[in-house]
Coordinates of C-alpha atoms in Angstrom, one line a residue:
Chain T
M3 CA -175.9 -85.1 25.2
L4 CA -172.2 -85.6 26.1
A5 CA -171.2 -85.2 29.7
P6 CA -167.4 -85.0 30.1
A7 CA -165.0 -86.5 32.5
T8 CA -163.3 -84.0 34.8
V9 CA -160.1 -83.8 36.8
A10 CA -160.6 -82.4 40.3
N11 CA -158.2 -81.3 43.0
V12 CA -155.4 -80.6 40.4
V13 CA -152.4 -81.2 42.7
C14 CA -152.2 -78.2 45.1
G15 CA -155.8 -77.2 44.4
F16 CA -157.5 -79.7 46.6
D17 CA -161.2 -79.2 46.7
V18 CA -161.0 -75.9 44.8
L19 CA -159.7 -76.6 41.3
G20 CA -160.9 -78.7 38.4
F21 CA -161.0 -79.0 34.6
A22 CA -163.1 -80.8 32.0
L23 CA -161.7 -83.3 29.5
N24 CA -162.6 -83.7 25.9
E25 CA -162.7 -87.5 26.5
P26 CA -164.1 -89.7 27.8
N27 CA -167.8 -88.6 27.9
D28 CA -171.0 -90.2 29.1
T29 CA -173.9 -90.2 26.6
M30 CA -177.2 -89.1 28.1
H31 CA -180.7 -88.6 26.7
L32 CA -183.3 -86.7 28.6
R33 CA -187.0 -86.2 27.8
L34 CA -190.0 -84.8 29.6
T35 CA -192.6 -87.4 30.7
E36 CA -196.3 -87.0 31.5
Q37 CA -195.9 -88.7 34.9
P38 CA -194.2 -86.2 37.3
G39 CA -190.9 -87.3 38.9
V40 CA -187.6 -88.8 37.8
T41 CA -187.1 -92.0 35.9
I42 CA -183.6 -93.4 35.5
I43 CA -182.7 -95.9 32.7
N44 CA -179.2 -97.2 32.7
E45 CA -178.0 -98.3 29.3
D46 CA -174.7 -99.7 30.4
D47 CA -173.3 -102.6 32.4
Y48 CA -172.4 -100.8 35.7
N49 CA -175.6 -101.8 37.5
L50 CA -176.0 -98.4 39.1
P51 CA -179.1 -97.9 41.2
T52 CA -182.2 -96.7 39.3
E53 CA -184.1 -95.5 42.4
P54 CA -183.8 -91.7 41.8
A55 CA -182.8 -90.8 45.4
R56 CA -179.9 -93.3 45.3
N57 CA -178.8 -92.5 41.8
V58 CA -176.4 -89.6 41.2
A59 CA -178.3 -88.2 38.2
G60 CA -181.5 -88.9 40.0
A61 CA -180.6 -87.1 43.2
A62 CA -179.4 -84.1 41.1
L63 CA -182.7 -84.1 39.2
L64 CA -184.7 -84.3 42.4
A65 CA -182.9 -81.2 43.7
F66 CA -183.5 -79.5 40.4
L67 CA -187.3 -80.4 40.5
R68 CA -187.6 -79.1 44.0
A69 CA -186.8 -75.7 42.6
V70 CA -189.4 -76.0 39.9
P71 CA -192.9 -74.9 41.0
E72 CA -195.0 -76.9 38.6
P73 CA -195.1 -80.7 38.5
V74 CA -192.6 -82.0 35.9
G75 CA -191.5 -85.5 34.9
I76 CA -188.1 -86.2 33.5
E77 CA -186.7 -89.5 32.1
V78 CA -183.0 -89.8 31.7
R79 CA -181.2 -92.6 29.8
I80 CA -177.5 -92.9 30.7
S81 CA -174.8 -94.8 28.9
K82 CA -171.6 -94.3 30.9
A83 CA -168.2 -94.4 29.3
I84 CA -166.6 -92.9 32.4
K85 CA -166.1 -95.8 34.7
P86 CA -167.5 -95.3 38.2
G87 CA -164.7 -95.1 40.7
S88 CA -162.1 -94.1 38.2
G89 CA -161.4 -90.7 39.8
I90 CA -162.2 -88.7 36.7
G91 CA -165.6 -87.4 37.7
S92 CA -167.9 -90.3 36.7
S93 CA -170.6 -89.3 39.2
A94 CA -170.2 -85.6 38.4
A95 CA -170.7 -86.3 34.7
S96 CA -174.0 -87.9 35.4
A97 CA -175.1 -85.2 37.8
A98 CA -173.9 -82.3 35.6
G99 CA -175.4 -83.9 32.4
A100 CA -178.7 -84.5 34.1
V101 CA -179.2 -80.9 35.4
V102 CA -177.9 -79.2 32.2
G103 CA -180.2 -81.4 30.1
A104 CA -183.2 -80.8 32.4
N105 CA -182.6 -77.1 32.3
Q106 CA -182.5 -77.2 28.5
L107 CA -185.9 -79.0 28.5
L108 CA -187.4 -76.3 30.7
G109 CA -186.2 -73.4 28.7
N110 CA -182.9 -72.7 30.5
R111 CA -184.5 -71.1 33.5
F112 CA -181.6 -71.7 35.9
S113 CA -178.1 -70.1 35.9
K114 CA -174.9 -72.1 35.9
P115 CA -174.3 -71.5 39.7
E116 CA -177.8 -72.8 40.4
L117 CA -177.2 -75.9 38.2
V118 CA -173.9 -76.5 40.1
E119 CA -175.9 -76.4 43.4
F120 CA -178.5 -79.0 42.2
A121 CA -175.8 -81.3 40.8
M122 CA -173.9 -81.2 44.1
Y123 CA -176.7 -83.3 45.5
G124 CA -175.7 -86.0 43.1
E125 CA -172.1 -85.9 44.4
E126 CA -173.5 -86.3 47.9
V127 CA -175.1 -89.6 46.9
S128 CA -171.8 -90.8 45.5
S129 CA -169.2 -89.7 48.0
G130 CA -171.1 -88.4 51.0
V131 CA -169.7 -84.9 50.4
R132 CA -171.5 -82.2 48.4
H133 CA -168.4 -81.1 46.6
A134 CA -168.3 -79.0 43.4
D135 CA -164.9 -79.4 42.0
N136 CA -165.9 -81.9 39.4
I137 CA -169.4 -80.5 38.9
A138 CA -168.2 -77.0 38.1
P139 CA -165.9 -77.7 35.2
G140 CA -168.5 -80.2 34.0
I141 CA -171.0 -77.5 33.7
Y142 CA -168.8 -74.5 32.8
G143 CA -166.1 -76.3 30.8
G144 CA -162.5 -75.2 31.0
V145 CA -160.7 -74.8 34.3
T146 CA -162.7 -73.6 37.3
L147 CA -161.9 -72.5 40.7
I148 CA -164.4 -72.9 43.5
R149 CA -163.8 -70.0 45.8
A150 CA -166.4 -71.1 48.2
T151 CA -169.4 -73.5 48.3
T152 CA -171.4 -71.8 51.1
P153 CA -173.7 -70.0 51.3
R154 CA -173.8 -70.6 47.5
P155 CA -171.1 -71.9 45.1
D156 CA -168.8 -69.1 44.0
I157 CA -167.2 -70.3 40.8
V158 CA -164.4 -68.6 39.0
P159 CA -163.8 -69.7 35.4
L160 CA -160.1 -69.4 34.6
S161 CA -158.7 -69.1 31.1
A162 CA -155.8 -71.4 30.4
P163 CA -153.2 -71.9 27.7
P164 CA -153.5 -74.9 25.5
L165 CA -152.7 -78.0 27.6
F166 CA -152.5 -81.7 26.7
V167 CA -153.8 -84.0 29.4
T168 CA -152.6 -87.6 29.7
V169 CA -154.7 -89.7 32.1
V170 CA -154.1 -93.3 33.3
H171 CA -156.7 -95.3 35.1
P172 CA -155.1 -98.3 36.8
Q173 CA -157.9 -100.8 37.5
I174 CA -157.7 -100.8 41.3
E175 CA -160.4 -99.5 43.6
V176 CA -160.0 -96.4 45.7
K177 CA -163.2 -95.2 47.2
T178 CA -163.7 -91.5 47.5
S179 CA -164.9 -91.9 51.1
D180 CA -161.8 -94.0 52.0
A181 CA -159.5 -91.5 50.3
R182 CA -161.1 -88.8 52.4
Q183 CA -160.8 -90.7 55.7
I184 CA -157.1 -91.1 55.5
L185 CA -156.5 -87.4 55.3
K186 CA -155.5 -85.7 58.6
Q187 CA -158.1 -83.2 59.8
Q188 CA -155.4 -80.8 61.0
V189 CA -152.5 -79.7 58.9
P190 CA -149.4 -77.8 59.8
L191 CA -149.8 -74.0 59.2
K192 CA -146.4 -74.0 57.5
L193 CA -147.5 -76.5 54.9
A194 CA -150.9 -74.8 54.4
I195 CA -149.0 -71.6 53.6
Q196 CA -146.9 -73.5 51.0
Q197 CA -150.0 -74.9 49.5
W198 CA -151.8 -71.6 49.1
G199 CA -148.7 -70.1 47.7
N200 CA -148.8 -72.8 45.0
V201 CA -152.6 -72.4 44.5
G202 CA -152.1 -68.6 43.9
A203 CA -149.2 -69.3 41.6
L204 CA -151.1 -72.0 39.6
V205 CA -154.0 -69.6 39.1
A206 CA -151.5 -66.9 38.0
G207 CA -149.7 -69.4 35.7
L208 CA -152.9 -70.4 34.0
L209 CA -154.2 -66.8 33.5
Q210 CA -150.9 -65.5 32.3
H211 CA -150.3 -68.6 30.1
D212 CA -146.9 -69.1 31.8
Y213 CA -146.1 -72.8 31.4
D214 CA -143.0 -72.7 33.6
L215 CA -145.0 -71.2 36.5
I216 CA -147.7 -73.8 36.0
G217 CA -145.1 -76.5 36.3
R218 CA -143.5 -75.0 39.4
A219 CA -146.9 -74.6 41.1
L220 CA -148.0 -78.2 40.5
E221 CA -146.8 -79.2 43.9
D222 CA -148.9 -80.7 46.7
V223 CA -147.4 -80.8 50.1
I224 CA -150.5 -81.8 52.0
I225 CA -152.8 -84.4 50.2
E226 CA -150.5 -86.2 47.8
P227 CA -148.0 -87.4 50.4
V228 CA -150.8 -89.2 52.1
R229 CA -153.0 -90.3 49.2
S230 CA -150.3 -91.4 46.8
I231 CA -149.6 -94.3 49.1
L232 CA -152.9 -95.8 48.0
I233 CA -151.9 -95.8 44.3
P234 CA -149.3 -98.4 43.2
G235 CA -146.9 -96.9 40.6
F236 CA -147.6 -93.3 41.6
Q237 CA -144.0 -92.2 42.1
E238 CA -142.8 -94.0 38.9
V239 CA -145.5 -92.4 36.8
K240 CA -144.9 -89.0 38.2
Q241 CA -141.1 -89.1 38.0
G242 CA -141.1 -90.8 34.6
S243 CA -143.6 -88.2 33.2
Q244 CA -141.7 -85.3 34.4
A245 CA -138.5 -86.8 33.0
A246 CA -140.4 -87.1 29.7
G247 CA -141.2 -83.4 29.8
A248 CA -144.6 -83.1 31.5
L249 CA -145.3 -79.9 33.3
G250 CA -146.5 -81.9 36.3
G251 CA -149.6 -83.6 37.6
G252 CA -150.8 -86.0 40.2
I253 CA -153.8 -87.8 41.5
S254 CA -157.1 -87.1 39.6
G255 CA -159.8 -86.5 42.2
S256 CA -159.3 -89.1 44.9
G257 CA -157.7 -91.5 42.4
P258 CA -156.8 -94.1 41.3
S259 CA -156.5 -92.2 38.0
L260 CA -153.4 -90.1 37.6
F261 CA -153.1 -87.2 35.2
M262 CA -150.2 -85.3 33.7
L263 CA -150.3 -81.9 31.9
S264 CA -148.0 -81.3 28.9
K265 CA -147.4 -78.3 26.7
D266 CA -147.5 -80.3 23.4
E267 CA -148.9 -83.5 22.1
A268 CA -145.6 -85.2 21.5
T269 CA -144.8 -84.9 25.2
A270 CA -148.2 -86.1 26.2
R271 CA -147.6 -89.2 24.0
A272 CA -144.3 -89.8 25.7
V273 CA -146.1 -89.5 29.1
E274 CA -148.6 -92.0 27.9
A275 CA -145.8 -94.5 27.1
V276 CA -144.4 -94.0 30.5
M277 CA -147.8 -94.8 32.1
H278 CA -148.1 -98.0 30.0
D279 CA -144.6 -99.0 30.9
V280 CA -145.1 -98.5 34.7
Y281 CA -148.4 -100.5 34.8
E282 CA -147.3 -103.2 32.5
R283 CA -144.3 -103.8 34.7
L284 CA -146.6 -103.8 37.7
G285 CA -148.9 -106.2 35.9
L286 CA -152.0 -104.0 36.5
D287 CA -154.8 -103.6 33.9
H288 CA -155.0 -99.9 33.0
H289 CA -156.5 -97.6 30.5
T290 CA -155.0 -94.3 29.2
Y291 CA -156.5 -91.2 27.6
L292 CA -154.7 -88.5 25.7
T293 CA -156.9 -85.5 25.4
T294 CA -157.2 -81.8 25.9
I295 CA -159.2 -79.5 28.0
N296 CA -162.9 -79.4 27.1
Q297 CA -164.0 -75.7 26.9
Q298 CA -167.8 -76.2 26.7
G299 CA -168.6 -78.6 29.6
V300 CA -171.8 -80.7 29.0
T301 CA -172.6 -80.5 25.3
L302 CA -175.9 -81.0 23.6
V303 CA -175.2 -83.0 20.4
A304 CA -178.9 -83.3 19.3
P305 CA -182.0 -81.3 19.9
P306 CA -183.6 -82.6 23.2
S307 CA -186.2 -85.3 22.4
A308 CA -189.0 -83.5 24.3
Chain M
M29 CA -133.4 -43.1 47.3
L30 CA -137.0 -43.8 48.4
A31 CA -137.9 -47.2 50.0
P32 CA -141.6 -47.7 50.1
A33 CA -143.9 -49.0 52.8
T34 CA -145.5 -52.3 52.0
V35 CA -148.6 -54.3 53.0
A36 CA -147.9 -58.0 53.6
N37 CA -150.2 -60.9 54.2
V38 CA -153.2 -59.2 52.4
V39 CA -156.0 -60.9 54.3
C40 CA -156.2 -64.5 52.9
G41 CA -152.6 -64.3 51.5
F42 CA -150.8 -64.8 54.8
D43 CA -147.0 -65.1 54.1
V44 CA -147.4 -65.1 50.3
L45 CA -149.0 -61.9 49.1
G46 CA -147.8 -58.3 49.5
F47 CA -148.0 -54.9 47.7
A48 CA -146.0 -51.7 47.8
L49 CA -147.5 -48.3 48.7
N50 CA -146.7 -44.9 47.2
E51 CA -146.4 -43.5 50.7
P52 CA -144.9 -43.4 53.2
N53 CA -141.3 -43.9 52.1
D54 CA -138.0 -44.0 53.9
T55 CA -135.2 -41.9 52.4
M56 CA -131.8 -43.6 52.1
H57 CA -128.4 -42.5 50.7
L58 CA -125.8 -45.1 49.9
R59 CA -122.2 -44.6 48.9
L60 CA -119.1 -46.7 48.4
T61 CA -116.4 -46.3 51.1
E62 CA -112.7 -47.1 51.0
Q63 CA -112.9 -49.1 54.2
P64 CA -114.5 -52.5 53.4
G65 CA -117.6 -53.4 55.3
V66 CA -120.9 -51.8 56.2
T67 CA -121.4 -48.5 58.0
I68 CA -124.9 -47.5 59.2
I69 CA -125.8 -43.9 59.9
N70 CA -129.3 -43.3 61.3
E71 CA -130.7 -39.8 60.5
D72 CA -133.9 -40.2 62.5
D73 CA -135.0 -40.4 66.1
Y74 CA -135.8 -44.1 66.3
N75 CA -132.5 -45.1 67.9
L76 CA -132.1 -48.2 65.8
P77 CA -128.9 -50.3 66.2
T78 CA -126.0 -49.1 64.1
E79 CA -124.0 -52.3 64.5
P80 CA -124.4 -53.8 61.0
A81 CA -125.2 -57.4 62.1
R82 CA -128.0 -56.1 64.4
N83 CA -129.4 -53.5 61.9
V84 CA -131.9 -54.5 59.3
A85 CA -130.2 -52.7 56.4
G86 CA -126.9 -53.8 57.8
A87 CA -127.7 -57.5 57.9
A88 CA -129.1 -57.3 54.4
L89 CA -125.9 -55.5 53.2
L90 CA -123.7 -58.1 54.9
A91 CA -125.6 -60.9 53.1
F92 CA -125.2 -58.9 49.9
L93 CA -121.4 -58.4 50.4
R94 CA -120.9 -62.1 51.1
A95 CA -121.9 -62.7 47.5
V96 CA -119.4 -60.1 46.2
P97 CA -116.0 -61.6 45.7
E98 CA -113.9 -58.3 46.0
P99 CA -113.7 -56.3 49.2
V100 CA -116.3 -53.5 49.1
G101 CA -117.3 -50.8 51.6
I102 CA -120.8 -49.4 51.8
E103 CA -122.1 -46.6 53.9
V104 CA -125.9 -46.1 54.2
R105 CA -127.6 -43.1 55.8
I106 CA -131.2 -43.8 56.7
S107 CA -134.0 -41.4 57.5
K108 CA -137.0 -43.5 58.3
A109 CA -140.6 -42.1 57.8
I110 CA -142.0 -45.6 58.2
K111 CA -142.3 -46.1 61.9
P112 CA -140.7 -49.3 63.2
G113 CA -143.4 -51.7 64.5
S114 CA -146.2 -50.1 62.5
G115 CA -146.9 -53.2 60.4
I116 CA -146.3 -51.6 57.0
G117 CA -142.9 -53.0 56.3
S118 CA -140.6 -50.6 58.1
S119 CA -137.8 -53.2 58.3
A120 CA -138.4 -54.4 54.8
A121 CA -138.0 -50.9 53.4
S122 CA -134.6 -50.6 55.1
A123 CA -133.5 -54.0 53.8
A124 CA -134.9 -53.6 50.3
G125 CA -133.6 -50.1 49.9
A126 CA -130.1 -51.1 51.1
V127 CA -129.7 -54.0 48.7
V128 CA -131.2 -52.2 45.7
G129 CA -129.0 -49.2 46.4
A130 CA -125.9 -51.3 46.8
N131 CA -126.7 -53.2 43.7
Q132 CA -126.9 -50.0 41.8
L133 CA -123.5 -48.9 43.2
L134 CA -122.0 -52.1 41.9
G135 CA -123.4 -51.9 38.4
N136 CA -126.6 -54.0 39.0
R137 CA -124.9 -57.3 39.0
F138 CA -127.6 -59.1 40.9
S139 CA -131.1 -60.1 39.8
K140 CA -134.3 -59.1 41.7
P141 CA -134.7 -62.7 43.2
E142 CA -131.1 -62.5 44.4
L143 CA -131.8 -59.1 46.0
V144 CA -134.9 -60.5 47.7
E145 CA -132.7 -63.2 49.2
F146 CA -130.2 -60.8 50.6
A147 CA -132.8 -58.5 52.0
M148 CA -134.5 -61.4 53.8
Y149 CA -131.5 -61.5 56.1
G150 CA -132.6 -58.1 57.2
E151 CA -136.1 -59.3 58.0
E152 CA -134.5 -62.1 60.1
V153 CA -132.9 -59.5 62.4
S154 CA -136.2 -57.7 62.8
S155 CA -138.7 -60.6 63.3
G156 CA -136.7 -63.8 63.6
V157 CA -138.2 -65.0 60.4
R158 CA -136.6 -64.7 57.0
H159 CA -139.9 -63.8 55.3
A160 CA -140.2 -62.2 51.9
D161 CA -143.7 -60.9 51.7
N162 CA -142.8 -57.3 52.4
I163 CA -139.3 -57.5 50.7
A164 CA -140.6 -58.7 47.4
P165 CA -143.1 -55.9 46.7
G166 CA -140.5 -53.4 48.0
I167 CA -138.1 -54.6 45.4
Y168 CA -140.5 -55.4 42.5
G169 CA -143.2 -52.9 43.1
G170 CA -146.8 -53.7 42.6
V171 CA -148.5 -56.8 44.0
T172 CA -146.3 -59.8 44.4
L173 CA -147.0 -63.5 45.2
I174 CA -144.3 -65.5 46.9
R175 CA -144.8 -69.0 45.6
A176 CA -142.0 -70.4 47.7
T177 CA -139.0 -69.2 49.6
T178 CA -136.9 -72.4 49.5
P179 CA -134.6 -73.4 47.9
R180 CA -134.8 -69.8 46.4
P181 CA -137.5 -67.2 46.5
D182 CA -139.9 -67.8 43.6
I183 CA -141.7 -64.5 43.2
V184 CA -144.6 -63.9 40.9
P185 CA -145.4 -60.2 40.0
L186 CA -149.2 -59.8 39.6
S187 CA -150.8 -57.0 37.6
A188 CA -153.7 -55.4 39.4
P189 CA -156.4 -52.9 38.5
P190 CA -156.1 -49.4 40.0
L191 CA -156.7 -49.6 43.8
F192 CA -156.8 -47.0 46.5
V193 CA -155.3 -48.0 49.8
T194 CA -156.3 -46.5 53.1
V195 CA -154.1 -47.4 56.0
V196 CA -154.5 -46.6 59.7
H197 CA -151.7 -47.0 62.2
P198 CA -153.1 -46.9 65.7
Q199 CA -150.2 -46.2 68.1
I200 CA -150.1 -49.4 70.0
E201 CA -147.4 -52.0 70.0
V202 CA -147.8 -55.4 68.4
K203 CA -144.5 -57.2 68.0
T204 CA -144.2 -59.4 64.9
S205 CA -142.7 -62.1 67.0
D206 CA -145.6 -62.0 69.5
A207 CA -148.1 -61.9 66.6
R208 CA -146.5 -65.0 65.2
Q209 CA -146.5 -66.8 68.6
I210 CA -150.3 -66.6 69.1
L211 CA -150.9 -68.4 65.8
K212 CA -151.8 -72.1 66.1
Q213 CA -149.2 -74.3 64.4
Q214 CA -151.9 -76.7 63.2
V215 CA -155.0 -75.5 61.3
P216 CA -158.1 -77.4 60.3
L217 CA -157.8 -78.8 56.8
K218 CA -161.4 -77.5 56.1
L219 CA -160.3 -73.9 56.9
A220 CA -157.1 -74.3 54.9
I221 CA -159.1 -75.3 51.9
Q222 CA -161.3 -72.2 52.3
Q223 CA -158.2 -70.1 52.6
W224 CA -156.5 -71.4 49.4
G225 CA -159.8 -71.1 47.5
N226 CA -159.7 -67.4 48.5
V227 CA -156.0 -67.0 47.6
G228 CA -156.7 -68.5 44.2
A229 CA -159.7 -66.2 43.8
L230 CA -157.8 -63.1 44.9
V231 CA -155.1 -63.8 42.4
A232 CA -157.7 -64.3 39.7
G233 CA -159.5 -61.1 40.7
L234 CA -156.4 -59.1 40.5
L235 CA -155.2 -60.5 37.2
Q236 CA -158.7 -60.2 35.6
H237 CA -159.3 -56.8 37.1
D238 CA -162.5 -58.1 38.7
Y239 CA -163.2 -55.8 41.7
D240 CA -166.2 -57.8 42.9
L241 CA -164.2 -61.0 43.0
I242 CA -161.3 -59.2 44.8
G243 CA -163.9 -58.1 47.4
R244 CA -165.3 -61.6 47.8
A245 CA -161.8 -63.2 48.1
L246 CA -160.6 -60.7 50.8
E247 CA -161.6 -63.2 53.5
D248 CA -159.2 -64.7 56.1
V249 CA -160.6 -67.6 58.1
I250 CA -157.3 -68.6 59.7
I251 CA -155.1 -65.7 60.8
E252 CA -157.5 -62.7 61.3
P253 CA -159.8 -64.4 63.8
V254 CA -156.7 -64.9 66.1
R255 CA -154.7 -61.8 65.4
S256 CA -157.5 -59.2 65.2
I257 CA -158.0 -59.7 69.0
L258 CA -154.7 -57.9 69.5
I259 CA -155.9 -54.8 67.7
P260 CA -158.5 -52.6 69.4
G261 CA -161.1 -51.2 67.0
F262 CA -160.5 -53.9 64.4
Q263 CA -164.1 -55.0 63.9
E264 CA -165.4 -51.4 63.9
V265 CA -162.8 -50.3 61.2
K266 CA -163.5 -53.3 59.1
Q267 CA -167.3 -53.2 59.2
G268 CA -167.4 -49.4 58.9
S269 CA -165.1 -49.5 55.9
Q270 CA -167.1 -52.1 54.1
A271 CA -170.3 -50.2 54.9
A272 CA -168.5 -47.1 53.3
G273 CA -167.9 -49.1 50.2
A274 CA -164.4 -50.6 50.6
L275 CA -163.7 -53.8 48.8
G276 CA -162.2 -55.3 51.9
G277 CA -159.0 -55.4 53.9
G278 CA -157.6 -56.4 57.2
I279 CA -154.4 -56.4 59.2
S280 CA -151.3 -55.1 57.5
G281 CA -148.5 -57.5 58.1
S282 CA -148.8 -58.5 61.7
G283 CA -150.4 -55.2 62.7
P284 CA -151.2 -52.9 64.4
S285 CA -151.8 -51.1 61.1
L286 CA -155.0 -51.9 59.2
F287 CA -155.5 -51.4 55.5
M288 CA -158.6 -51.2 53.3
L289 CA -158.8 -51.4 49.5
S290 CA -161.2 -49.3 47.5
K291 CA -162.1 -48.9 43.9
D292 CA -162.0 -45.1 43.9
E293 CA -160.6 -42.2 45.8
A294 CA -163.9 -41.0 47.2
T295 CA -164.5 -44.4 48.9
A296 CA -161.0 -44.4 50.2
R297 CA -161.6 -41.0 51.8
A298 CA -164.8 -42.2 53.4
V299 CA -162.9 -45.2 54.8
E300 CA -160.2 -42.8 56.2
A301 CA -163.0 -40.9 58.0
V302 CA -164.3 -44.2 59.4
M303 CA -160.8 -45.0 60.7
H304 CA -160.5 -41.5 62.3
D305 CA -163.9 -41.9 64.0
V306 CA -163.2 -45.3 65.4
Y307 CA -159.8 -44.4 67.0
E308 CA -161.0 -41.0 68.2
R309 CA -163.8 -42.7 70.0
L310 CA -161.3 -45.2 71.4
G311 CA -159.0 -42.3 72.4
L312 CA -156.1 -43.8 70.6
D313 CA -153.4 -41.8 68.8
H314 CA -153.3 -42.8 65.2
H315 CA -152.1 -41.9 61.8
T316 CA -153.7 -42.5 58.4
Y317 CA -152.4 -42.7 54.8
L318 CA -154.5 -42.5 51.7
T319 CA -152.4 -43.8 48.8
T320 CA -152.2 -46.1 45.8
I321 CA -150.1 -49.1 44.9
N322 CA -146.5 -48.2 44.1
Q323 CA -145.6 -49.9 40.8
Q324 CA -141.8 -49.4 40.9
G325 CA -140.7 -50.5 44.3
V326 CA -137.5 -48.9 45.7
T327 CA -136.9 -45.7 43.6
L328 CA -133.6 -44.0 42.9
V329 CA -134.4 -40.3 43.0
A330 CA -130.9 -39.0 42.5
P331 CA -127.8 -40.5 40.9
P332 CA -126.0 -42.6 43.6
S333 CA -123.3 -40.5 45.4
A334 CA -120.5 -42.9 44.6

């Protein structure tokens, strides 16, 4: 099973917009076990916790199993390609992959909104916040809008025109919890209005396949001015990418990864070159991805080994 | 020429969303005069100022004429059916009608975004704020989103499914400037996120013609809780209308008018009955409109009398 990386926040769409990427993906294998409960086996070098309640996939599966009346045992083997802490939905991939896989093993008895709810317990383990903006695109694929998370997640899948996504992950650490703490809890109404004008316009640009409007709407007057300070090279990457023809972009999730959207592959390659240049000049190890939007979300590549 | 009433704010879409109504309309006649400058003739009983700089249509025309290199004289006769202070875009109708009419007299040399900019000077005379959320639907027709007003208005026309609009104007006074003053200048980030989730969802609901989503997105967690206190009967109208099947609604502009959206005419009639009941019980004079969304904006009904 492949669980995709995801970009959350999407500039103006803080906490409400996200999309799935065709790469990188975590590889996960799930199977039913005789012993009820959750077993986590990490097949990578990240030394993530294996105690289910402290593991992202584990916490999601525990929430899933609480909704299943009969005793069920699930073992999950995880080989992560999405580096934890990179800001492209590493924890969401584990949580989304786990619940989609478990649901498949039990005959798909839960709906996508229900799976999102279970997986949000995994996000809580990782960041302290039960947010859905990486989980939802991981489960639905494509671009998703979270209208609300309470009382239940209200998820709106949005069709989008073809978009190329260039991502750079500079190897610095920005913890989601720290990135949340530096945000002001009160924002000027004036800026909030600008932000929701941009969110509305971004949704319209996506649905109407209007690249120019998407570009104009990719403006964040609230979060980016604060958080971009945590990410060396941010302004250079953003300005250089836009000069190279990118529609726009910004911080992926809470960083440190940055993403840029482009209309065509040649532009996305030029953006990738800008990203390399900036981080080579800064002497920072970094990794880039040039990919497109994943329309399926978590993908079963082989029959479940039940 | 008919200049339509408009509903601005549209629940969660404070300052960014608006739509035009098929009724009521102001009637306006414009003609070129030999004497350069602006002449205002009021043909109604509202005793609005006739000095151009203090008149909404006049201020809009003065801004329009500043962009015209040659000396031009314009006379405008206005018969208002949209009561000033009702909250359904009375001032915007005068301003939008004036600039659309003047543009027609001069061979349509200005674009719609430019006309919006001129007309915003009229709004400034009326409310102290150069806002565009009534002006834009008045000029474009339909539902419009204002992505930004600076450096220039960036207006996004949104297609919408058929919607019936019921409006009630209780005869109390709520000044736009007062309604602005009671708003807090800082809002909790948490509520702002909810609001932009709803704005994005409302835009998606309109463009995808998804009535249920429109209904769920018609939620305002920032402005309505404060402003609705100024409007007697607000909660009764809102709850009664939703019980009668309305998709949702709220304060039109800064009030006191309230509007409700319905999927079909029978529901809109039931909503109108609820509105009558509430204000009869409260002993408040009131007027209702049952109409649909005007798709044309300001309409020329006769050749301009140049």
